[in-house]
């Protein structure tokens, strides 16, 4: 008599279904995890190396020089008054040598401000002891106005920064320095006068706001 397979019970027929469902769920979960890991390194790569010196919350990484009324409001640091005629500054507590610096700022039309870098003396900020990317739409001599490097690189057609948010990106590597304002290169310099020092944000007149300052060492 030939072999006759036993008929499967209803329970026996249901057993393969559950593993298939689990397998499908596992595949979906693994796909989600894999996609998460695929995005994560890119996000970290975008942030790698950048240090936030100011994010609108506090001034722990800055010292004040001069007597401008620096104060925090609405995620920004603002200065609009001085006690006397001397400009006021926020000066980084650490010096920097080779870097890319990003600064978001909002000046009034009559603001006199600037981003100073590689300052030799952190207690005495001038354009003779630092490089300065200028912010000064109403400078009497516009050749060193907004976008210029004061005393070193003039600007032919001065852009206007007043009354809006702007971004400076300043790169200093060795003797080579470039200044980019709102995506447009405004100044380029090859000079070895200052090779390392503090960064300073200036208030000299009008109203100036800063909402983000980031730096990346090169």
Coordinates of N, CA and C in Angstrom, one line a residue:
X1 N 0.9 -1.2 0.0 CA 0.0 0.0 0.0 C 0.9 1.2 0.0
X2 N 0.6 2.2 -0.9 CA 1.5 3.4 -1.0 C 1.3 4.3 0.2
X3 N 2.3 5.2 0.3 CA 2.3 6.2 1.4 C 1.3 7.3 1.1
X4 N 0.4 7.5 2.1 CA -0.6 8.6 1.9 C -0.3 9.6 3.0
X5 N 0.1 10.9 2.5 CA 0.4 11.9 3.5 C -0.9 12.3 4.3
X6 N -0.6 12.6 5.6 CA -1.7 13.0 6.4 C -2.2 14.4 6.1
X7 N -3.5 14.5 6.1 CA -4.1 15.8 5.9 C -3.8 16.8 7.0
X8 N -3.4 18.0 6.5 CA -3.0 19.0 7.5 C -4.2 19.5 8.2
X9 N -4.1 19.8 9.5 CA -5.2 20.4 10.2 C -5.2 21.9 10.0
X10 N -6.3 22.5 10.3 CA -6.5 23.9 10.2 C -5.4 24.7 10.9
X11 N -5.0 24.2 12.1 CA -3.9 24.9 12.8 C -2.6 24.8 12.1
X12 N -2.4 23.6 11.5 CA -1.1 23.4 10.8 C -1.0 24.4 9.6
X13 N -2.2 24.6 8.9 CA -2.1 25.5 7.8 C -1.9 26.9 8.1
X14 N -2.2 27.4 9.3 CA -2.1 28.8 9.7 C -0.6 29.1 10.2
X15 N 0.2 28.1 10.5 CA 1.5 28.3 11.0 C 2.4 29.1 10.1
X16 N 2.4 28.8 8.8 CA 3.4 29.6 7.9 C 3.0 31.1 7.8
X17 N 1.7 31.4 8.1 CA 1.2 32.8 7.9 C 1.9 33.7 8.8
X18 N 2.0 33.4 10.1 CA 2.5 34.2 11.1 C 4.0 34.6 10.9
X19 N 4.8 33.6 10.6 CA 6.2 34.0 10.3 C 6.3 35.0 9.1
X20 N 5.5 34.8 8.1 CA 5.5 35.8 6.9 C 5.2 37.2 7.4
X21 N 4.2 37.3 8.3 CA 3.8 38.6 8.8 C 5.0 39.2 9.6
X22 N 5.6 38.4 10.4 CA 6.7 38.9 11.2 C 7.8 39.3 10.3
X23 N 8.1 38.5 9.3 CA 9.2 38.8 8.4 C 8.9 40.2 7.7
X24 N 7.7 40.4 7.3 CA 7.4 41.6 6.6 C 7.5 42.8 7.5
X25 N 7.1 42.7 8.8 CA 7.2 43.7 9.8 C 8.7 44.0 10.0
X26 N 9.5 42.9 10.1 CA 10.9 43.1 10.4 C 11.6 43.8 9.2
X27 N 11.2 43.5 8.0 CA 11.7 44.2 6.8 C 11.4 45.7 6.8
X28 N 10.2 46.0 7.2 CA 9.8 47.4 7.3 C 10.6 48.2 8.3
X29 N 10.7 47.5 9.5 CA 11.5 48.1 10.6 C 12.9 48.4 10.2
X30 N 13.5 47.3 9.6 CA 14.9 47.5 9.2 C 15.1 48.6 8.2
X31 N 14.1 48.7 7.3 CA 14.2 49.7 6.2 C 14.1 51.1 6.8
X32 N 13.2 51.3 7.9 CA 13.1 52.6 8.5 C 14.4 52.9 9.3
X33 N 15.0 51.9 10.0 CA 16.2 52.1 10.7 C 17.4 52.5 9.7
X34 N 17.4 51.7 8.6 CA 18.5 52.0 7.6 C 18.3 53.4 7.0
X35 N 17.1 53.8 6.7 CA 16.9 55.2 6.2 C 17.3 56.2 7.2
X36 N 17.0 55.9 8.5 CA 17.5 56.9 9.6 C 19.0 57.0 9.6
X37 N 19.7 55.9 9.5 CA 21.1 55.9 9.6 C 21.7 56.5 8.3
X38 N 21.0 56.4 7.2 CA 21.5 57.0 6.0 C 21.4 58.6 6.1
X39 N 20.4 59.1 6.8 CA 20.3 60.6 6.9 C 21.2 61.1 8.0
X40 N 21.4 60.4 9.1 CA 22.1 60.9 10.2 C 23.6 61.3 9.9
X41 N 24.4 60.5 9.2 CA 25.7 60.9 8.9 C 25.8 62.2 8.1
X42 N 24.9 62.4 7.2 CA 24.9 63.6 6.4 C 24.6 64.8 7.2
X43 N 23.7 64.7 8.2 CA 23.4 65.8 9.1 C 24.6 66.1 9.9
X44 N 25.2 65.1 10.4 CA 26.4 65.3 11.2 C 27.6 65.9 10.4
X45 N 27.6 65.5 9.2 CA 28.7 66.0 8.3 C 28.5 67.5 8.1
X46 N 27.2 67.9 7.9 CA 26.9 69.3 7.7 C 27.3 70.2 8.9
X47 N 27.2 69.6 10.1 CA 27.5 70.3 11.3 C 29.0 70.1 11.8
X48 N 29.7 69.1 11.2 CA 31.0 68.8 11.7 C 31.9 69.9 11.7
X49 N 32.6 70.2 12.8 CA 33.6 71.2 12.8 C 33.1 72.6 13.1
X50 N 31.8 72.9 13.0 CA 31.3 74.2 13.3 C 31.0 74.4 14.8
X51 N 31.5 75.5 15.3 CA 31.3 75.9 16.7 C 30.4 77.1 16.8
X52 N 29.3 77.1 17.5 CA 28.4 78.2 17.7 C 28.9 79.1 18.8
X53 N 29.3 80.3 18.4 CA 29.8 81.3 19.4 C 28.6 82.1 20.0
X54 N 27.5 82.2 19.2 CA 26.3 82.9 19.7 C 25.1 82.4 18.9
X55 N 24.1 82.0 19.7 CA 22.9 81.4 19.1 C 21.6 82.1 19.6
X56 N 21.8 83.3 20.1 CA 20.7 84.1 20.6 C 20.3 83.9 22.0
X57 N 21.0 83.0 22.7 CA 20.6 82.6 24.1 C 21.4 83.3 25.2
X58 N 22.7 83.4 25.0 CA 23.6 83.9 26.1 C 24.8 84.5 25.4
X59 N 25.6 85.1 26.3 CA 26.9 85.7 25.8 C 28.1 85.1 26.6
X60 N 27.9 83.9 26.9 CA 29.0 83.2 27.8 C 30.3 83.2 27.1
X61 N 30.4 83.2 25.8 CA 31.6 83.1 25.1 C 32.2 84.4 24.6
X62 N 31.7 85.5 25.2 CA 32.1 86.8 24.8 C 32.4 87.7 26.0
X63 N 33.3 88.6 25.9 CA 33.6 89.7 26.8 C 33.1 91.0 26.2
X64 N 32.7 92.0 27.1 CA 32.4 93.3 26.6 C 33.6 94.2 26.7
X65 N 33.8 95.0 25.7 CA 34.8 96.1 25.7 C 34.1 97.3 25.3
X66 N 34.3 98.4 26.1 CA 33.5 99.6 25.8 C 32.2 99.6 26.5
X67 N 31.4 100.7 26.2 CA 30.2 100.9 27.0 C 28.9 100.9 26.2
X68 N 28.8 100.1 25.2 CA 27.5 100.0 24.4 C 26.6 99.2 25.3
X69 N 25.3 99.4 25.1 CA 24.3 98.7 25.9 C 23.9 97.4 25.3
X70 N 24.8 96.4 25.2 CA 24.5 95.1 24.6 C 23.4 94.4 25.5
X71 N 22.4 93.9 24.8 CA 21.4 93.2 25.6 C 20.7 92.2 24.7
X72 N 20.2 91.1 25.3 CA 19.5 90.0 24.5 C 18.0 90.3 24.4
X73 N 17.5 90.1 23.2 CA 16.0 90.2 23.0 C 15.6 89.5 21.7
X74 N 14.6 88.6 21.8 CA 14.0 87.9 20.7 C 15.1 87.1 19.9
X75 N 15.9 86.4 20.7 CA 16.9 85.6 20.0 C 18.1 86.3 19.4
X76 N 18.3 87.6 19.7 CA 19.4 88.3 19.1 C 20.1 89.1 20.3
X77 N 21.3 89.6 19.9 CA 21.9 90.5 20.8 C 22.0 91.9 20.1
X78 N 21.6 92.9 20.8 CA 21.3 94.2 20.3 C 22.2 95.3 21.0
X79 N 22.6 96.3 20.2 CA 23.2 97.5 20.8 C 22.7 98.7 20.0
X80 N 22.2 99.7 20.7 CA 21.8 100.9 20.1 C 22.1 102.2 20.8
X81 N 22.9 102.1 21.9 CA 23.3 103.2 22.6 C 24.7 103.0 23.1
X82 N 25.5 104.2 23.3 CA 26.8 104.1 23.9 C 26.9 105.1 25.0
X83 N 27.6 104.8 26.0 CA 27.9 105.7 27.1 C 29.2 106.4 26.8
X84 N 29.1 107.5 26.0 CA 30.3 108.2 25.6 C 30.5 108.1 24.1
X85 N 31.7 108.4 23.6 CA 31.9 108.4 22.2 C 32.7 107.2 21.6
X86 N 33.2 106.4 22.5 CA 34.0 105.2 22.1 C 33.0 104.1 21.7
X87 N 33.4 103.4 20.7 CA 32.6 102.2 20.2 C 32.7 101.1 21.2
X88 N 31.6 100.3 21.2 CA 31.6 99.1 22.1 C 31.7 97.8 21.3
X89 N 32.2 96.8 22.0 CA 32.5 95.5 21.3 C 32.1 94.3 22.1
X90 N 31.7 93.3 21.4 CA 31.7 92.0 22.0 C 32.9 91.2 21.5
X91 N 33.7 90.7 22.4 CA 35.0 90.1 22.0 C 35.0 88.7 22.4
X92 N 35.4 87.8 21.5 CA 35.4 86.4 21.8 C 36.5 86.1 22.8
X93 N 36.2 85.2 23.7 CA 37.1 84.8 24.8 C 38.3 84.0 24.3
X94 N 38.1 83.4 23.1 CA 39.2 82.6 22.6 C 39.8 83.3 21.3
X95 N 41.1 83.1 21.1 CA 41.6 83.6 19.8 C 41.5 82.5 18.7
X96 N 41.5 83.0 17.4 CA 41.4 82.0 16.3 C 42.4 82.4 15.2
X97 N 42.9 81.4 14.6 CA 43.9 81.6 13.6 C 43.4 81.4 12.1
X98 N 43.2 80.2 11.7 CA 42.7 79.9 10.4 C 41.2 79.4 10.5
X99 N 40.3 80.0 9.8 CA 38.9 79.7 10.1 C 38.0 80.2 8.9
X100 N 36.7 79.7 9.0 CA 35.6 80.3 8.3 C 34.7 80.8 9.3
X101 N 34.2 82.0 9.2 CA 33.4 82.7 10.2 C 32.1 83.1 9.5
X102 N 31.0 82.7 10.1 CA 29.6 83.1 9.6 C 28.9 84.0 10.6
X103 N 28.4 85.1 10.2 CA 27.8 86.0 11.1 C 26.5 86.5 10.4
X104 N 25.4 86.4 11.1 CA 24.1 86.9 10.7 C 23.8 88.2 11.4
X105 N 23.6 89.3 10.7 CA 23.4 90.6 11.4 C 22.4 91.5 10.7
X106 N 21.8 92.4 11.5 CA 20.8 93.4 11.0 C 21.2 94.8 11.5
X107 N 21.6 95.7 10.6 CA 22.0 97.0 11.0 C 20.9 98.0 10.5
X108 N 20.8 99.1 11.3 CA 19.9 100.2 10.8 C 20.7 100.9 9.7
X109 N 20.0 101.7 9.0 CA 20.6 102.4 7.8 C 21.8 103.3 8.2
X110 N 21.8 103.8 9.5 CA 22.8 104.7 9.9 C 23.8 103.9 10.8
X111 N 23.8 102.6 10.9 CA 24.7 101.8 11.8 C 26.1 101.9 11.3
X112 N 27.0 102.0 12.3 CA 28.4 101.9 12.1 C 28.8 100.7 12.9
X113 N 29.2 99.6 12.2 CA 29.5 98.3 12.9 C 30.6 97.6 12.0
X114 N 30.9 96.4 12.4 CA 31.9 95.6 11.7 C 32.2 94.3 12.4
X115 N 32.8 93.4 11.7 CA 33.3 92.2 12.2 C 34.8 92.3 12.2
X116 N 35.4 92.3 13.4 CA 36.9 92.4 13.5 C 37.4 91.0 13.8
X117 N 38.5 90.7 13.3 CA 39.1 89.3 13.5 C 40.6 89.4 13.5
X118 N 41.2 88.3 14.1 CA 42.6 88.2 14.3 C 43.1 89.4 15.1
X119 N 42.4 89.9 16.1 CA 42.8 91.1 16.9 C 43.9 90.7 17.8
X120 N 45.0 91.6 17.7 CA 46.2 91.3 18.5 C 45.9 91.5 20.0
X121 N 45.1 92.5 20.4 CA 44.8 92.8 21.8 C 43.3 92.8 22.0
X122 N 42.9 91.8 22.8 CA 41.5 91.6 23.0 C 40.8 92.7 23.8
X123 N 41.6 93.6 24.4 CA 41.1 94.7 25.2 C 41.1 96.0 24.5
X124 N 41.7 96.1 23.3 CA 41.8 97.3 22.5 C 41.6 97.0 21.1
X125 N 40.3 97.1 20.7 CA 39.9 96.7 19.3 C 40.0 97.9 18.4
X126 N 40.8 97.9 17.4 CA 40.9 98.9 16.4 C 41.2 98.3 15.0
X127 N 41.0 99.1 13.9 CA 41.3 98.6 12.6 C 42.8 98.7 12.3
X128 N 43.5 99.1 13.3 CA 45.0 99.0 13.2 C 45.6 97.8 13.8
X129 N 44.8 97.1 14.7 CA 45.3 95.9 15.4 C 44.5 94.7 15.0
X130 N 43.5 94.9 14.1 CA 42.7 93.8 13.6 C 42.4 94.0 12.2
X131 N 41.9 92.9 11.5 CA 41.3 93.1 10.2 C 39.8 93.4 10.5
X132 N 39.1 94.2 9.7 CA 37.7 94.5 9.9 C 36.9 94.4 8.6
X133 N 35.9 93.5 8.6 CA 34.9 93.5 7.5 C 33.9 94.5 7.9
X134 N 33.8 95.6 7.2 CA 33.1 96.7 7.6 C 31.6 96.6 7.4
X135 N 30.8 97.2 8.3 CA 29.3 97.4 8.1 C 29.1 98.9 8.3
X136 N 28.9 99.7 7.3 CA 28.8 101.1 7.4 C 28.3 101.7 6.1
X137 N 26.9 101.6 5.9 CA 26.3 102.1 4.7 C 26.5 103.6 4.4
X138 N 26.6 104.3 5.5 CA 26.7 105.8 5.3 C 28.1 106.3 5.6
X139 N 29.1 105.5 5.4 CA 30.5 105.9 5.6 C 30.8 107.1 4.7
X140 N 31.3 108.2 5.2 CA 31.6 109.4 4.3 C 32.5 109.0 3.1
X141 N 33.5 108.1 3.3 CA 34.2 107.6 2.2 C 33.7 106.2 1.9
X142 N 32.9 106.0 0.9 CA 32.2 104.7 0.7 C 33.2 103.6 0.2
X143 N 34.4 104.0 -0.2 CA 35.3 103.0 -0.7 C 35.7 102.0 0.4
X144 N 35.6 102.3 1.6 CA 35.8 101.4 2.7 C 34.5 101.2 3.5
X145 N 33.4 101.2 2.8 CA 32.1 101.0 3.5 C 31.8 99.5 3.6
X146 N 30.5 99.2 3.7 CA 30.0 97.9 3.9 C 30.6 96.9 2.9
X147 N 31.2 95.8 3.4 CA 31.8 94.8 2.5 C 33.2 94.9 2.3
X148 N 33.8 96.1 2.6 CA 35.3 96.3 2.5 C 36.0 95.7 3.7
X149 N 37.3 95.6 3.5 CA 38.2 95.3 4.6 C 38.9 96.6 4.9
X150 N 38.5 97.2 6.0 CA 39.0 98.6 6.3 C 40.5 98.7 6.3
X151 N 41.0 99.7 5.6 CA 42.4 100.0 5.4 C 43.1 99.1 4.4
X152 N 42.5 98.1 4.0 CA 43.2 97.1 3.1 C 42.6 96.9 1.8
X153 N 41.3 96.7 1.7 CA 40.6 96.4 0.4 C 39.4 97.3 0.3
X154 N 39.4 98.2 -0.7 CA 38.3 99.0 -1.0 C 37.2 98.2 -1.8
X155 N 36.0 98.8 -1.8 CA 35.0 98.2 -2.6 C 34.5 99.2 -3.6
X156 N 34.3 98.7 -4.8 CA 34.0 99.6 -6.0 C 32.5 100.1 -5.9
X157 N 31.6 99.2 -5.8 CA 30.2 99.5 -5.6 C 29.7 99.0 -4.3
X158 N 29.5 99.8 -3.4 CA 29.2 99.4 -2.0 C 27.8 98.8 -1.9
X159 N 27.6 97.6 -1.4 CA 26.3 97.1 -1.2 C 25.7 97.7 0.0
X160 N 24.3 97.7 0.1 CA 23.6 98.3 1.3 C 23.1 97.1 2.1
X161 N 23.4 97.2 3.4 CA 23.0 96.2 4.3 C 21.9 96.6 5.3
X162 N 21.6 97.9 5.4 CA 20.7 98.5 6.3 C 19.3 98.0 6.2
X163 N 18.6 97.8 7.3 CA 17.2 97.5 7.3 C 16.8 96.0 7.0
X164 N 17.8 95.1 7.0 CA 17.5 93.7 6.6 C 18.5 92.8 7.2
X165 N 18.2 91.5 7.3 CA 19.2 90.5 7.7 C 20.1 90.2 6.6
X166 N 21.4 90.1 7.0 CA 22.5 89.8 6.1 C 23.4 88.7 6.7
X167 N 24.2 88.2 5.8 CA 25.2 87.2 6.3 C 26.6 87.5 5.8
X168 N 27.5 87.6 6.7 CA 28.9 87.7 6.3 C 29.5 86.3 6.4
X169 N 30.3 85.9 5.5 CA 31.2 84.7 5.6 C 32.6 85.1 5.3
X170 N 33.4 85.0 6.4 CA 34.8 85.5 6.3 C 35.7 84.3 6.4
X171 N 36.6 84.1 5.5 CA 37.6 83.0 5.5 C 39.0 83.6 5.6
X172 N 39.7 83.1 6.6 CA 41.1 83.5 6.9 C 41.9 82.2 7.0
X173 N 42.8 82.1 6.0 CA 43.7 80.9 6.0 C 45.1 81.3 5.6
X174 N 46.0 81.3 6.6 CA 47.3 81.9 6.3 C 47.2 83.3 6.0
X175 N 47.8 83.7 4.9 CA 47.8 85.1 4.5 C 46.6 85.5 3.7
X176 N 45.8 84.5 3.3 CA 44.7 84.7 2.4 C 43.4 84.9 3.1
X177 N 42.7 86.0 2.8 CA 41.5 86.4 3.5 C 40.4 86.8 2.4
X178 N 39.2 86.3 2.6 CA 38.1 86.7 1.7 C 36.9 87.0 2.5
X179 N 36.1 88.0 2.0 CA 34.9 88.4 2.7 C 33.8 88.2 1.7
X180 N 32.7 87.5 2.1 CA 31.6 87.3 1.2 C 30.3 87.8 2.0
X181 N 29.6 88.7 1.3 CA 28.4 89.3 1.9 C 27.2 88.8 1.1
X182 N 26.3 88.2 1.8 CA 25.1 87.7 1.2 C 25.4 86.9 -0.1
X183 N 26.4 86.0 -0.1 CA 26.7 85.2 -1.2 C 27.6 85.8 -2.3
X184 N 27.9 87.1 -2.1 CA 28.8 87.8 -3.1 C 30.1 88.2 -2.5
X185 N 31.2 87.8 -3.2 CA 32.5 88.2 -2.7 C 32.7 89.7 -2.8
X186 N 33.0 90.3 -1.7 CA 33.2 91.8 -1.8 C 34.7 92.2 -1.5
X187 N 35.5 91.3 -1.0 CA 36.9 91.7 -0.7 C 37.7 90.5 -0.7
X188 N 39.0 90.6 -1.1 CA 39.9 89.5 -1.1 C 41.3 90.2 -0.8
X189 N 42.0 89.5 0.1 CA 43.3 90.1 0.6 C 44.3 89.0 0.8
X190 N 45.5 89.4 0.4 CA 46.7 88.5 0.8 C 47.6 89.4 1.6
X191 N 47.7 89.1 2.9 CA 48.4 90.0 3.9 C 48.7 89.2 5.1
X192 N 49.9 89.4 5.6 CA 50.4 88.7 6.8 C 50.5 89.5 8.1
X193 N 49.8 90.7 8.1 CA 49.9 91.6 9.2 C 49.5 90.9 10.6
X194 N 48.3 90.3 10.6 CA 47.8 89.6 11.8 C 47.6 88.2 11.5
X195 N 48.1 87.3 12.3 CA 47.9 85.8 12.0 C 47.0 85.1 13.0
X196 N 46.7 85.7 14.1 CA 45.8 85.0 15.1 C 45.3 86.1 16.0
X197 N 44.1 85.8 16.5 CA 43.6 86.7 17.5 C 42.1 86.6 17.7
X198 N 41.5 87.5 18.5 CA 40.1 87.4 18.9 C 39.2 87.9 17.7
X199 N 38.0 87.5 17.9 CA 36.9 88.1 17.0 C 36.1 89.1 17.8
X200 N 35.7 90.2 17.1 CA 34.9 91.2 17.8 C 33.8 91.7 17.0
X201 N 32.6 91.9 17.6 CA 31.5 92.5 17.0 C 31.3 93.9 17.5
X202 N 31.2 94.9 16.5 CA 31.3 96.3 16.9 C 29.9 96.9 16.9
X203 N 29.8 97.9 17.8 CA 28.7 98.9 17.8 C 29.3 100.2 17.9
X204 N 29.2 101.0 16.8 CA 29.8 102.3 16.8 C 28.8 103.5 16.6
X205 N 27.6 103.1 16.1 CA 26.5 104.1 15.9 C 25.3 103.4 15.4
X206 N 24.1 104.0 15.6 CA 22.9 103.4 15.1 C 22.5 102.2 15.9
X207 N 21.9 101.2 15.2 CA 21.4 100.0 15.9 C 22.0 98.8 15.1
X208 N 22.5 97.8 15.9 CA 23.0 96.6 15.3 C 22.5 95.4 16.0
X209 N 22.1 94.4 15.3 CA 21.6 93.1 15.9 C 22.5 92.0 15.3
X210 N 22.8 91.0 16.2 CA 23.4 89.8 15.7 C 22.5 88.6 16.2
X211 N 22.3 87.6 15.4 CA 21.5 86.5 15.8 C 22.2 85.2 15.7
X212 N 23.3 85.1 15.0 CA 24.0 83.8 15.0 C 25.5 84.1 14.6
X213 N 26.4 83.5 15.3 CA 27.8 83.6 15.0 C 28.4 82.2 15.1
X214 N 29.0 81.7 14.0 CA 29.5 80.3 14.0 C 30.9 80.4 13.4
X215 N 31.8 79.5 13.8 CA 33.1 79.5 13.3 C 33.6 78.0 13.1
X216 N 34.4 77.8 12.1 CA 34.9 76.5 11.8 C 36.4 76.6 11.6
X217 N 37.2 75.9 12.3 CA 38.7 76.0 12.2 C 39.1 75.3 10.9
X218 N 40.1 75.8 10.3 CA 40.7 75.2 9.1 C 42.0 74.6 9.3

